[in-house]
Amino acid sequence: MPIIQYIDTAPKLSELCRQISKESWLALDTEFLREKTYYPKFCLLQIATPDWVACIDPLALDSLNELFDAIYNPDIIKVFHSCRQDLEIFYQITGKVPSPVFDTQIAAPLLGFQENPGYAMLVSSLLNVNLSKAHTRTDWTVRPLSEAQLEYAADDVIYLCQIYKLMLEKLEKLNRLDWLKLDFELLQNTELYDVSPKNAWLKVRGKNKLTGKQLSIVQALCEWREKTAQNEDRPRNWLLRDDMLFELAKLQPSGVDELIAVRGFNERIAMKHGKTICRLIDEAKQRPPVPLNEKGRSAKKSQHQEAILDILTALVRIRADENDLNPAILASRKDLELLLFDDPDSLLRQGWRYSMVGQELEGLLKGEQLLGIEAEKVYSVNKPE
């Protein structure tokens, strides 16, 4: 194992950046805390190559500009496992998302693994190594960090290097590396990391069951909750849980006393924000909600629609089996619904999924393709003219 470089001064950081500039790819991981804040508190950045490993302490450094300039070099591939939260931290600090990236969690299903496999599972399966869980609940804000903590953090990128090299070799052998291009490009969408308060309600589950006034109230309260959580840097659910949003939308309290009487409502929040919450509820009742605009997908589907989805699912399973893929990575039920309802954002209309099965599925939906059964196998053919 290479010696862990602990970077906590500007001179050490400059030397590390010179090392980074010589590399064609880097394995990266972050340690952060988010239990008591809206924004993740950046506590440690681990970087490794096959030859060296470093743990950078952002709490000890006055500026990380030089580091991010080095990492953001477009000639260097940034390798992560499940990178959404890591990229969110980078975006919040720099206002940009690094590219290009390679995510081993996204790539793994193309090599026969389940959808969204955990890092420890990949390390165990590919390297026959069982990762320690001794510091899973570490408070990474506390200094100094022990040697054991640094070794635990460094392991995440040391083994990530090995996983990446193995995956790259396998993907190239199977000619599947290009399949991932679109998936990785989608990670550059800044909307993934910068939640607009106005659109916060879109992430609340069960909204399609609300009446017009109730939906309008939930939309207003979600926007207020997101803005307040951002301004106060506290978890949104510390202000209002999702189930409380629905309760308020149904009960529609008109004053602080009625708000406090709602079962489970935080009295401290009521005293601090109660008047604002009641005002927002009253105003929301007077206007129509923003339309769900879900093209009927949230409504109960007809038996014919469900049957069509079953047929599409069958074809997906066949093509997945032919390519030794988990069917879930090729197309989920939701992906098929998007295609059925002619949604332009369907992943089945893009990239390798379109070539493998999307175009064929479109042919079925248009009546241009037919399915048949022969010798206990399902096949598709072009509809005769």
GROMACS .gro file of C-alpha atoms in nm:
model
  385
    1MET     CA    1   0.000   0.000   0.000
    2PRO     CA    2   0.139   0.347  -0.088
    3ILE     CA    3   0.212   0.594   0.191
    4ILE     CA    4  -0.089   0.819   0.256
    5GLN     CA    5  -0.011   1.184   0.191
    6TYR     CA    6  -0.200   1.404   0.436
    7ILE     CA    7  -0.250   1.744   0.273
    8ASP     CA    8  -0.320   2.020   0.526
    9THR     CA    9  -0.096   2.308   0.413
   10ALA     CA   10  -0.073   2.521   0.098
   11PRO     CA   11   0.279   2.399   0.002
   12LYS     CA   12   0.170   2.035   0.030
   13LEU     CA   13  -0.138   2.114  -0.179
   14SER     CA   14   0.071   2.277  -0.453
   15GLU     CA   15   0.298   1.973  -0.471
   16LEU     CA   16  -0.006   1.745  -0.492
   17CYS     CA   17  -0.150   1.954  -0.777
   18ARG     CA   18   0.173   1.903  -0.968
   19GLN     CA   19   0.130   1.529  -0.919
   20ILE     CA   20  -0.229   1.546  -1.039
   21SER     CA   21  -0.130   1.731  -1.357
   22LYS     CA   22   0.076   1.430  -1.469
   23GLU     CA   23  -0.214   1.184  -1.448
   24SER     CA   24  -0.465   1.068  -1.710
   25TRP     CA   25  -0.720   0.958  -1.448
   26LEU     CA   26  -0.788   0.986  -1.075
   27ALA     CA   27  -0.998   0.790  -0.828
   28LEU     CA   28  -1.184   1.026  -0.594
   29ASP     CA   29  -1.410   1.007  -0.291
   30THR     CA   30  -1.532   1.251  -0.027
   31GLU     CA   31  -1.620   1.238   0.339
   32PHE     CA   32  -1.889   1.476   0.457
   33LEU     CA   33  -2.156   1.527   0.721
   34ARG     CA   34  -2.514   1.627   0.653
   35GLU     CA   35  -2.717   1.520   0.955
   36LYS     CA   36  -2.767   1.873   1.087
   37THR     CA   37  -2.732   2.087   0.774
   38TYR     CA   38  -2.897   2.142   0.437
   39TYR     CA   39  -2.566   2.158   0.255
   40PRO     CA   40  -2.312   1.879   0.302
   41LYS     CA   41  -2.017   1.985   0.518
   42PHE     CA   42  -1.705   1.894   0.321
   43CYS     CA   43  -1.461   1.723   0.556
   44LEU     CA   44  -1.212   1.522   0.351
   45LEU     CA   45  -1.120   1.450  -0.011
   46GLN     CA   46  -0.938   1.130  -0.103
   47ILE     CA   47  -0.753   1.097  -0.434
   48ALA     CA   48  -0.556   0.800  -0.562
   49THR     CA   49  -0.381   0.658  -0.864
   50PRO     CA   50  -0.210   0.319  -0.885
   51ASP     CA   51   0.109   0.488  -0.761
   52TRP     CA   52   0.000   0.726  -0.483
   53VAL     CA   53  -0.284   0.821  -0.250
   54ALA     CA   54  -0.364   1.149  -0.074
   55CYS     CA   55  -0.615   1.272   0.183
   56ILE     CA   56  -0.682   1.646   0.150
   57ASP     CA   57  -0.816   1.827   0.456
   58PRO     CA   58  -1.046   2.111   0.340
   59LEU     CA   59  -1.102   2.219   0.700
   60ALA     CA   60  -0.731   2.300   0.736
   61LEU     CA   61  -0.684   2.483   0.405
   62ASP     CA   62  -0.776   2.845   0.337
   63SER     CA   63  -0.838   2.786  -0.035
   64LEU     CA   64  -0.903   2.486  -0.257
   65ASN     CA   65  -0.894   2.680  -0.585
   66GLU     CA   66  -0.561   2.536  -0.698
   67LEU     CA   67  -0.684   2.184  -0.622
   68PHE     CA   68  -1.007   2.219  -0.817
   69ASP     CA   69  -0.825   2.377  -1.111
   70ALA     CA   70  -0.609   2.064  -1.124
   71ILE     CA   71  -0.895   1.818  -1.082
   72TYR     CA   72  -1.118   1.992  -1.337
   73ASN     CA   73  -0.861   1.943  -1.614
   74PRO     CA   74  -1.074   1.797  -1.898
   75ASP     CA   75  -0.788   1.567  -1.997
   76ILE     CA   76  -0.812   1.383  -1.665
   77ILE     CA   77  -1.089   1.125  -1.610
   78LYS     CA   78  -1.246   1.150  -1.264
   79VAL     CA   79  -1.342   0.806  -1.133
   80PHE     CA   80  -1.606   0.779  -0.858
   81HIS     CA   81  -1.843   0.526  -0.714
   82SER     CA   82  -2.198   0.665  -0.684
   83CYS     CA   83  -2.080   1.016  -0.759
   84ARG     CA   84  -2.396   1.226  -0.724
   85GLN     CA   85  -2.320   1.348  -0.371
   86ASP     CA   86  -1.951   1.398  -0.448
   87LEU     CA   87  -2.034   1.607  -0.755
   88GLU     CA   88  -2.288   1.804  -0.553
   89ILE     CA   89  -2.010   1.910  -0.315
   90PHE     CA   90  -1.785   2.008  -0.606
   91TYR     CA   91  -2.068   2.203  -0.768
   92GLN     CA   92  -2.152   2.393  -0.450
   93ILE     CA   93  -1.791   2.497  -0.404
   94THR     CA   94  -1.706   2.585  -0.765
   95GLY     CA   95  -2.039   2.636  -0.939
   96LYS     CA   96  -1.929   2.379  -1.198
   97VAL     CA   97  -1.937   2.001  -1.241
   98PRO     CA   98  -1.609   1.828  -1.331
   99SER     CA   99  -1.582   1.627  -1.651
  100PRO     CA  100  -1.522   1.372  -1.782
  101VAL     CA  101  -1.632   1.130  -1.510
  102PHE     CA  102  -1.658   0.754  -1.477
  103ASP     CA  103  -1.895   0.607  -1.218
  104THR     CA  104  -1.831   0.244  -1.125
  105GLN     CA  105  -2.182   0.208  -0.984
  106ILE     CA  106  -2.334   0.304  -1.319
  107ALA     CA  107  -2.091   0.086  -1.513
  108ALA     CA  108  -2.125  -0.226  -1.298
  109PRO     CA  109  -2.463  -0.351  -1.435
  110LEU     CA  110  -2.311  -0.365  -1.785
  111LEU     CA  111  -2.079  -0.632  -1.642
  112GLY     CA  112  -2.357  -0.843  -1.493
  113PHE     CA  113  -2.395  -0.680  -1.151
  114GLN     CA  114  -2.726  -0.573  -1.001
  115GLU     CA  115  -2.853  -0.219  -1.048
  116ASN     CA  116  -2.690   0.037  -0.815
  117PRO     CA  117  -2.449  -0.206  -0.645
  118GLY     CA  118  -2.279  -0.090  -0.326
  119TYR     CA  119  -1.908  -0.017  -0.317
  120ALA     CA  120  -1.827  -0.283  -0.058
  121MET     CA  121  -2.006  -0.544  -0.267
  122LEU     CA  122  -1.803  -0.454  -0.577
  123VAL     CA  123  -1.477  -0.464  -0.381
  124SER     CA  124  -1.569  -0.804  -0.242
  125SER     CA  125  -1.684  -0.945  -0.578
  126LEU     CA  126  -1.403  -0.810  -0.795
  127LEU     CA  127  -1.110  -0.807  -0.552
  128ASN     CA  128  -1.210  -1.061  -0.287
  129VAL     CA  129  -1.153  -0.797  -0.018
  130ASN     CA  130  -1.390  -0.726   0.271
  131LEU     CA  131  -1.381  -0.359   0.362
  132SER     CA  132  -1.370  -0.256   0.727
  133LYS     CA  133  -1.682  -0.088   0.868
  134ALA     CA  134  -1.504   0.040   1.180
  135HIS     CA  135  -1.535   0.409   1.091
  136THR     CA  136  -1.867   0.411   0.906
  137ARG     CA  137  -2.016   0.650   1.164
  138THR     CA  138  -1.707   0.867   1.211
  139ASP     CA  139  -1.755   1.237   1.278
  140TRP     CA  140  -1.525   1.365   1.007
  141THR     CA  141  -1.536   1.722   1.141
  142VAL     CA  142  -1.332   1.631   1.450
  143ARG     CA  143  -0.957   1.695   1.434
  144PRO     CA  144  -0.701   1.551   1.450
  145LEU     CA  145  -0.788   1.252   1.234
  146SER     CA  146  -0.631   0.928   1.353
  147GLU     CA  147  -0.408   0.708   1.140
  148ALA     CA  148  -0.685   0.446   1.139
  149GLN     CA  149  -0.938   0.701   1.010
  150LEU     CA  150  -0.706   0.809   0.729
  151GLU     CA  151  -0.639   0.448   0.631
  152TYR     CA  152  -1.013   0.378   0.629
  153ALA     CA  153  -1.076   0.682   0.406
  154ALA     CA  154  -0.782   0.603   0.177
  155ASP     CA  155  -0.901   0.246   0.122
  156ASP     CA  156  -1.205   0.377  -0.062
  157VAL     CA  157  -0.992   0.523  -0.342
  158ILE     CA  158  -0.710   0.266  -0.332
  159TYR     CA  159  -0.954  -0.013  -0.416
  160LEU     CA  160  -1.150   0.212  -0.650
  161CYS     CA  161  -0.836   0.236  -0.865
  162GLN     CA  162  -0.820  -0.141  -0.890
  163ILE     CA  163  -1.192  -0.173  -0.965
  164TYR     CA  164  -1.171   0.091  -1.238
  165LYS     CA  165  -0.883  -0.085  -1.416
  166LEU     CA  166  -1.067  -0.418  -1.408
  167MET     CA  167  -1.393  -0.265  -1.530
  168LEU     CA  168  -1.221  -0.072  -1.807
  169GLU     CA  169  -1.056  -0.388  -1.935
  170LYS     CA  170  -1.382  -0.585  -1.928
  171LEU     CA  171  -1.589  -0.307  -2.088
  172GLU     CA  172  -1.336  -0.261  -2.368
  173LYS     CA  173  -1.327  -0.636  -2.430
  174LEU     CA  174  -1.708  -0.638  -2.459
  175ASN     CA  175  -1.712  -0.317  -2.669
  176ARG     CA  176  -1.942  -0.157  -2.412
  177LEU     CA  177  -1.739   0.141  -2.297
  178ASP     CA  178  -1.912   0.374  -2.543
  179TRP     CA  179  -2.248   0.256  -2.410
  180LEU     CA  180  -2.183   0.457  -2.094
  181LYS     CA  181  -2.108   0.788  -2.265
  182LEU     CA  182  -2.460   0.928  -2.239
  183ASP     CA  183  -2.508   0.806  -1.881
  184PHE     CA  184  -2.195   0.989  -1.774
  185GLU     CA  185  -2.285   1.302  -1.972
  186LEU     CA  186  -2.619   1.318  -1.789
  187LEU     CA  187  -2.423   1.364  -1.466
  188GLN     CA  188  -2.313   1.705  -1.598
  189ASN     CA  189  -2.668   1.840  -1.566
  190THR     CA  190  -2.640   2.105  -1.293
  191GLU     CA  191  -3.010   2.072  -1.210
  192LEU     CA  192  -2.917   1.747  -1.035
  193TYR     CA  193  -2.718   1.944  -0.778
  194ASP     CA  194  -2.896   2.280  -0.760
  195VAL     CA  195  -3.254   2.232  -0.643
  196SER     CA  196  -3.480   2.520  -0.741
  197PRO     CA  197  -3.722   2.599  -0.455
  198LYS     CA  198  -4.000   2.648  -0.709
  199ASN     CA  199  -3.955   2.291  -0.830
  200ALA     CA  200  -3.899   2.129  -0.491
  201TRP     CA  201  -4.257   1.995  -0.484
  202LEU     CA  202  -4.181   1.771  -0.783
  203LYS     CA  203  -3.975   1.541  -0.558
  204VAL     CA  204  -4.257   1.485  -0.308
  205ARG     CA  205  -4.417   1.145  -0.345
  206GLY     CA  206  -4.794   1.106  -0.346
  207LYS     CA  207  -4.868   1.453  -0.481
  208ASN     CA  208  -5.079   1.309  -0.762
  209LYS     CA  209  -5.341   1.203  -0.503
  210LEU     CA  210  -5.410   1.560  -0.388
  211THR     CA  211  -5.701   1.780  -0.489
  212GLY     CA  212  -5.642   2.114  -0.662
  213LYS     CA  213  -5.629   2.327  -0.347
  214GLN     CA  214  -5.429   2.068  -0.157
  215LEU     CA  215  -5.171   2.046  -0.436
  216SER     CA  216  -5.143   2.424  -0.450
  217ILE     CA  217  -5.076   2.432  -0.074
  218VAL     CA  218  -4.810   2.160  -0.094
  219GLN     CA  219  -4.640   2.347  -0.378
  220ALA     CA  220  -4.632   2.670  -0.177
  221LEU     CA  221  -4.509   2.504   0.142
  222CYS     CA  222  -4.241   2.305  -0.045
  223GLU     CA  223  -4.104   2.623  -0.199
  224TRP     CA  224  -4.099   2.797   0.141
  225ARG     CA  225  -3.942   2.493   0.308
  226GLU     CA  226  -3.663   2.469   0.049
  227LYS     CA  227  -3.580   2.840   0.065
  228THR     CA  228  -3.583   2.843   0.445
  229ALA     CA  229  -3.374   2.526   0.469
  230GLN     CA  230  -3.117   2.676   0.232
  231ASN     CA  231  -3.108   3.010   0.415
  232GLU     CA  232  -3.081   2.849   0.758
  233ASP     CA  233  -2.861   2.561   0.635
  234ARG     CA  234  -3.067   2.298   0.810
  235PRO     CA  235  -3.231   1.976   0.684
  236ARG     CA  236  -3.562   2.047   0.516
  237ASN     CA  237  -3.737   1.780   0.722
  238TRP     CA  238  -3.641   1.965   1.040
  239LEU     CA  239  -3.881   2.234   0.923
  240LEU     CA  240  -4.163   2.023   0.779
  241ARG     CA  241  -4.167   1.653   0.710
  242ASP     CA  242  -4.335   1.538   0.389
  243ASP     CA  243  -4.620   1.374   0.579
  244MET     CA  244  -4.681   1.703   0.760
  245LEU     CA  245  -4.703   1.884   0.427
  246PHE     CA  246  -4.992   1.659   0.332
  247GLU     CA  247  -5.154   1.697   0.673
  248LEU     CA  248  -5.146   2.077   0.647
  249ALA     CA  249  -5.280   2.062   0.292
  250LYS     CA  250  -5.580   1.863   0.416
  251LEU     CA  251  -5.648   2.050   0.743
  252GLN     CA  252  -5.560   2.399   0.610
  253PRO     CA  253  -5.510   2.573   0.949
  254SER     CA  254  -5.580   2.945   0.937
  255GLY     CA  255  -5.390   3.057   1.249
  256VAL     CA  256  -5.098   2.966   1.473
  257ASP     CA  257  -5.328   2.816   1.737
  258GLU     CA  258  -5.479   2.580   1.481
  259LEU     CA  259  -5.131   2.500   1.352
  260ILE     CA  260  -5.004   2.403   1.697
  261ALA     CA  261  -5.312   2.183   1.740
  262VAL     CA  262  -5.212   1.973   1.438
  263ARG     CA  263  -5.086   1.645   1.576
  264GLY     CA  264  -4.709   1.612   1.552
  265PHE     CA  265  -4.643   1.971   1.447
  266ASN     CA  266  -4.326   2.117   1.602
  267GLU     CA  267  -4.431   2.394   1.841
  268ARG     CA  268  -4.099   2.572   1.806
  269ILE     CA  269  -4.144   2.587   1.427
  270ALA     CA  270  -4.501   2.707   1.480
  271MET     CA  271  -4.388   2.996   1.700
  272LYS     CA  272  -4.107   3.097   1.462
  273HIS     CA  273  -4.271   3.042   1.123
  274GLY     CA  274  -4.639   2.980   1.201
  275LYS     CA  275  -4.775   3.310   1.069
  276THR     CA  276  -4.584   3.269   0.743
  277ILE     CA  277  -4.703   2.910   0.700
  278CYS     CA  278  -5.068   3.004   0.760
  279ARG     CA  279  -5.041   3.297   0.519
  280LEU     CA  280  -4.895   3.072   0.250
  281ILE     CA  281  -5.176   2.820   0.302
  282ASP     CA  282  -5.441   3.091   0.273
  283GLU     CA  283  -5.285   3.238  -0.042
  284ALA     CA  284  -5.240   2.896  -0.203
  285LYS     CA  285  -5.610   2.816  -0.157
  286GLN     CA  286  -5.698   3.115  -0.373
  287ARG     CA  287  -5.503   3.007  -0.682
  288PRO     CA  288  -5.487   2.700  -0.904
  289PRO     CA  289  -5.189   2.466  -0.863
  290VAL     CA  290  -4.909   2.424  -1.111
  291PRO     CA  291  -5.031   2.135  -1.331
  292LEU     CA  292  -4.880   1.796  -1.260
  293ASN     CA  293  -4.810   1.756  -1.633
  294GLU     CA  294  -4.738   1.385  -1.598
  295LYS     CA  295  -4.918   1.283  -1.917
  296GLY     CA  296  -5.144   1.042  -1.737
  297ARG     CA  297  -4.859   0.830  -1.598
  298SER     CA  298  -4.963   0.886  -1.237
  299ALA     CA  299  -5.323   0.801  -1.307
  300LYS     CA  300  -5.432   0.440  -1.291
  301LYS     CA  301  -5.348   0.277  -1.621
  302SER     CA  302  -5.604   0.080  -1.817
  303GLN     CA  303  -5.580  -0.298  -1.848
  304HIS     CA  304  -5.480  -0.253  -2.212
  305GLN     CA  305  -5.196  -0.017  -2.113
  306GLU     CA  306  -5.076  -0.260  -1.847
  307ALA     CA  307  -5.086  -0.541  -2.103
  308ILE     CA  308  -4.882  -0.334  -2.349
  309LEU     CA  309  -4.624  -0.267  -2.078
  310ASP     CA  310  -4.606  -0.640  -2.006
  311ILE     CA  311  -4.534  -0.708  -2.375
  312LEU     CA  312  -4.266  -0.439  -2.386
  313THR     CA  313  -4.115  -0.583  -2.068
  314ALA     CA  314  -4.094  -0.926  -2.229
  315LEU     CA  315  -3.894  -0.792  -2.521
  316VAL     CA  316  -3.662  -0.602  -2.287
  317ARG     CA  317  -3.595  -0.921  -2.090
  318ILE     CA  318  -3.511  -1.109  -2.410
  319ARG     CA  319  -3.267  -0.846  -2.537
  320ALA     CA  320  -3.110  -0.817  -2.192
  321ASP     CA  321  -3.059  -1.193  -2.177
  322GLU     CA  322  -2.899  -1.191  -2.523
  323ASN     CA  323  -2.649  -0.930  -2.404
  324ASP     CA  324  -2.591  -1.076  -2.054
  325LEU     CA  325  -2.743  -0.768  -1.893
  326ASN     CA  326  -2.964  -0.715  -1.593
  327PRO     CA  327  -3.303  -0.617  -1.750
  328ALA     CA  328  -3.338  -0.335  -1.497
  329ILE     CA  329  -3.036  -0.151  -1.639
  330LEU     CA  330  -3.169  -0.181  -1.992
  331ALA     CA  331  -3.517  -0.051  -1.909
  332SER     CA  332  -3.721  -0.023  -1.593
  333ARG     CA  333  -4.101  -0.029  -1.587
  334LYS     CA  334  -4.093   0.350  -1.551
  335ASP     CA  335  -3.870   0.380  -1.859
  336LEU     CA  336  -4.123   0.178  -2.055
  337GLU     CA  337  -4.407   0.397  -1.930
  338LEU     CA  338  -4.221   0.706  -2.054
  339LEU     CA  339  -4.191   0.543  -2.395
  340LEU     CA  340  -4.554   0.435  -2.396
  341PHE     CA  341  -4.669   0.788  -2.319
  342ASP     CA  342  -4.438   0.931  -2.586
  343ASP     CA  343  -4.216   1.121  -2.344
  344PRO     CA  344  -3.916   1.269  -2.532
  345ASP     CA  345  -3.699   1.229  -2.221
  346SER     CA  346  -3.722   0.850  -2.224
  347LEU     CA  347  -3.376   0.694  -2.200
  348LEU     CA  348  -3.497   0.431  -2.445
  349ARG     CA  349  -3.486   0.697  -2.717
  350GLN     CA  350  -3.118   0.766  -2.656
  351GLY     CA  351  -2.773   0.610  -2.685
  352TRP     CA  352  -2.707   0.237  -2.664
  353ARG     CA  353  -3.049   0.159  -2.521
  354TYR     CA  354  -3.214   0.290  -2.837
  355SER     CA  355  -2.993   0.074  -3.058
  356MET     CA  356  -3.034  -0.237  -2.845
  357VAL     CA  357  -3.409  -0.229  -2.782
  358GLY     CA  358  -3.562   0.121  -2.796
  359GLN     CA  359  -3.605   0.135  -3.172
  360GLU     CA  360  -3.762  -0.211  -3.168
  361LEU     CA  361  -4.000  -0.111  -2.887
  362GLU     CA  362  -4.107   0.195  -3.085
  363GLY     CA  363  -4.179  -0.035  -3.380
  364LEU     CA  364  -4.404  -0.248  -3.160
  365LEU     CA  365  -4.594   0.055  -3.034
  366LYS     CA  366  -4.642   0.182  -3.390
  367GLY     CA  367  -4.755  -0.158  -3.517
  368GLU     CA  368  -4.449  -0.189  -3.741
  369GLN     CA  369  -4.307  -0.487  -3.549
  370LEU     CA  370  -4.475  -0.812  -3.452
  371LEU     CA  371  -4.389  -1.061  -3.177
  372GLY     CA  372  -4.415  -1.433  -3.222
  373ILE     CA  373  -4.332  -1.754  -3.037
  374GLU     CA  374  -4.146  -2.043  -3.190
  375ALA     CA  375  -3.967  -2.335  -3.019
  376GLU     CA  376  -4.039  -2.177  -2.681
  377LYS     CA  377  -3.862  -1.858  -2.785
  378VAL     CA  378  -4.003  -1.510  -2.846
  379TYR     CA  379  -3.893  -1.331  -3.162
  380SER     CA  380  -3.987  -1.008  -3.339
  381VAL     CA  381  -4.029  -0.948  -3.711
  382ASN     CA  382  -4.121  -0.656  -3.932
  383LYS     CA  383  -4.492  -0.636  -4.009
  384PRO     CA  384  -4.561  -0.747  -4.369
  385GLU     CA  385  -4.656  -0.469  -4.607
   0.00000   0.00000   0.00000
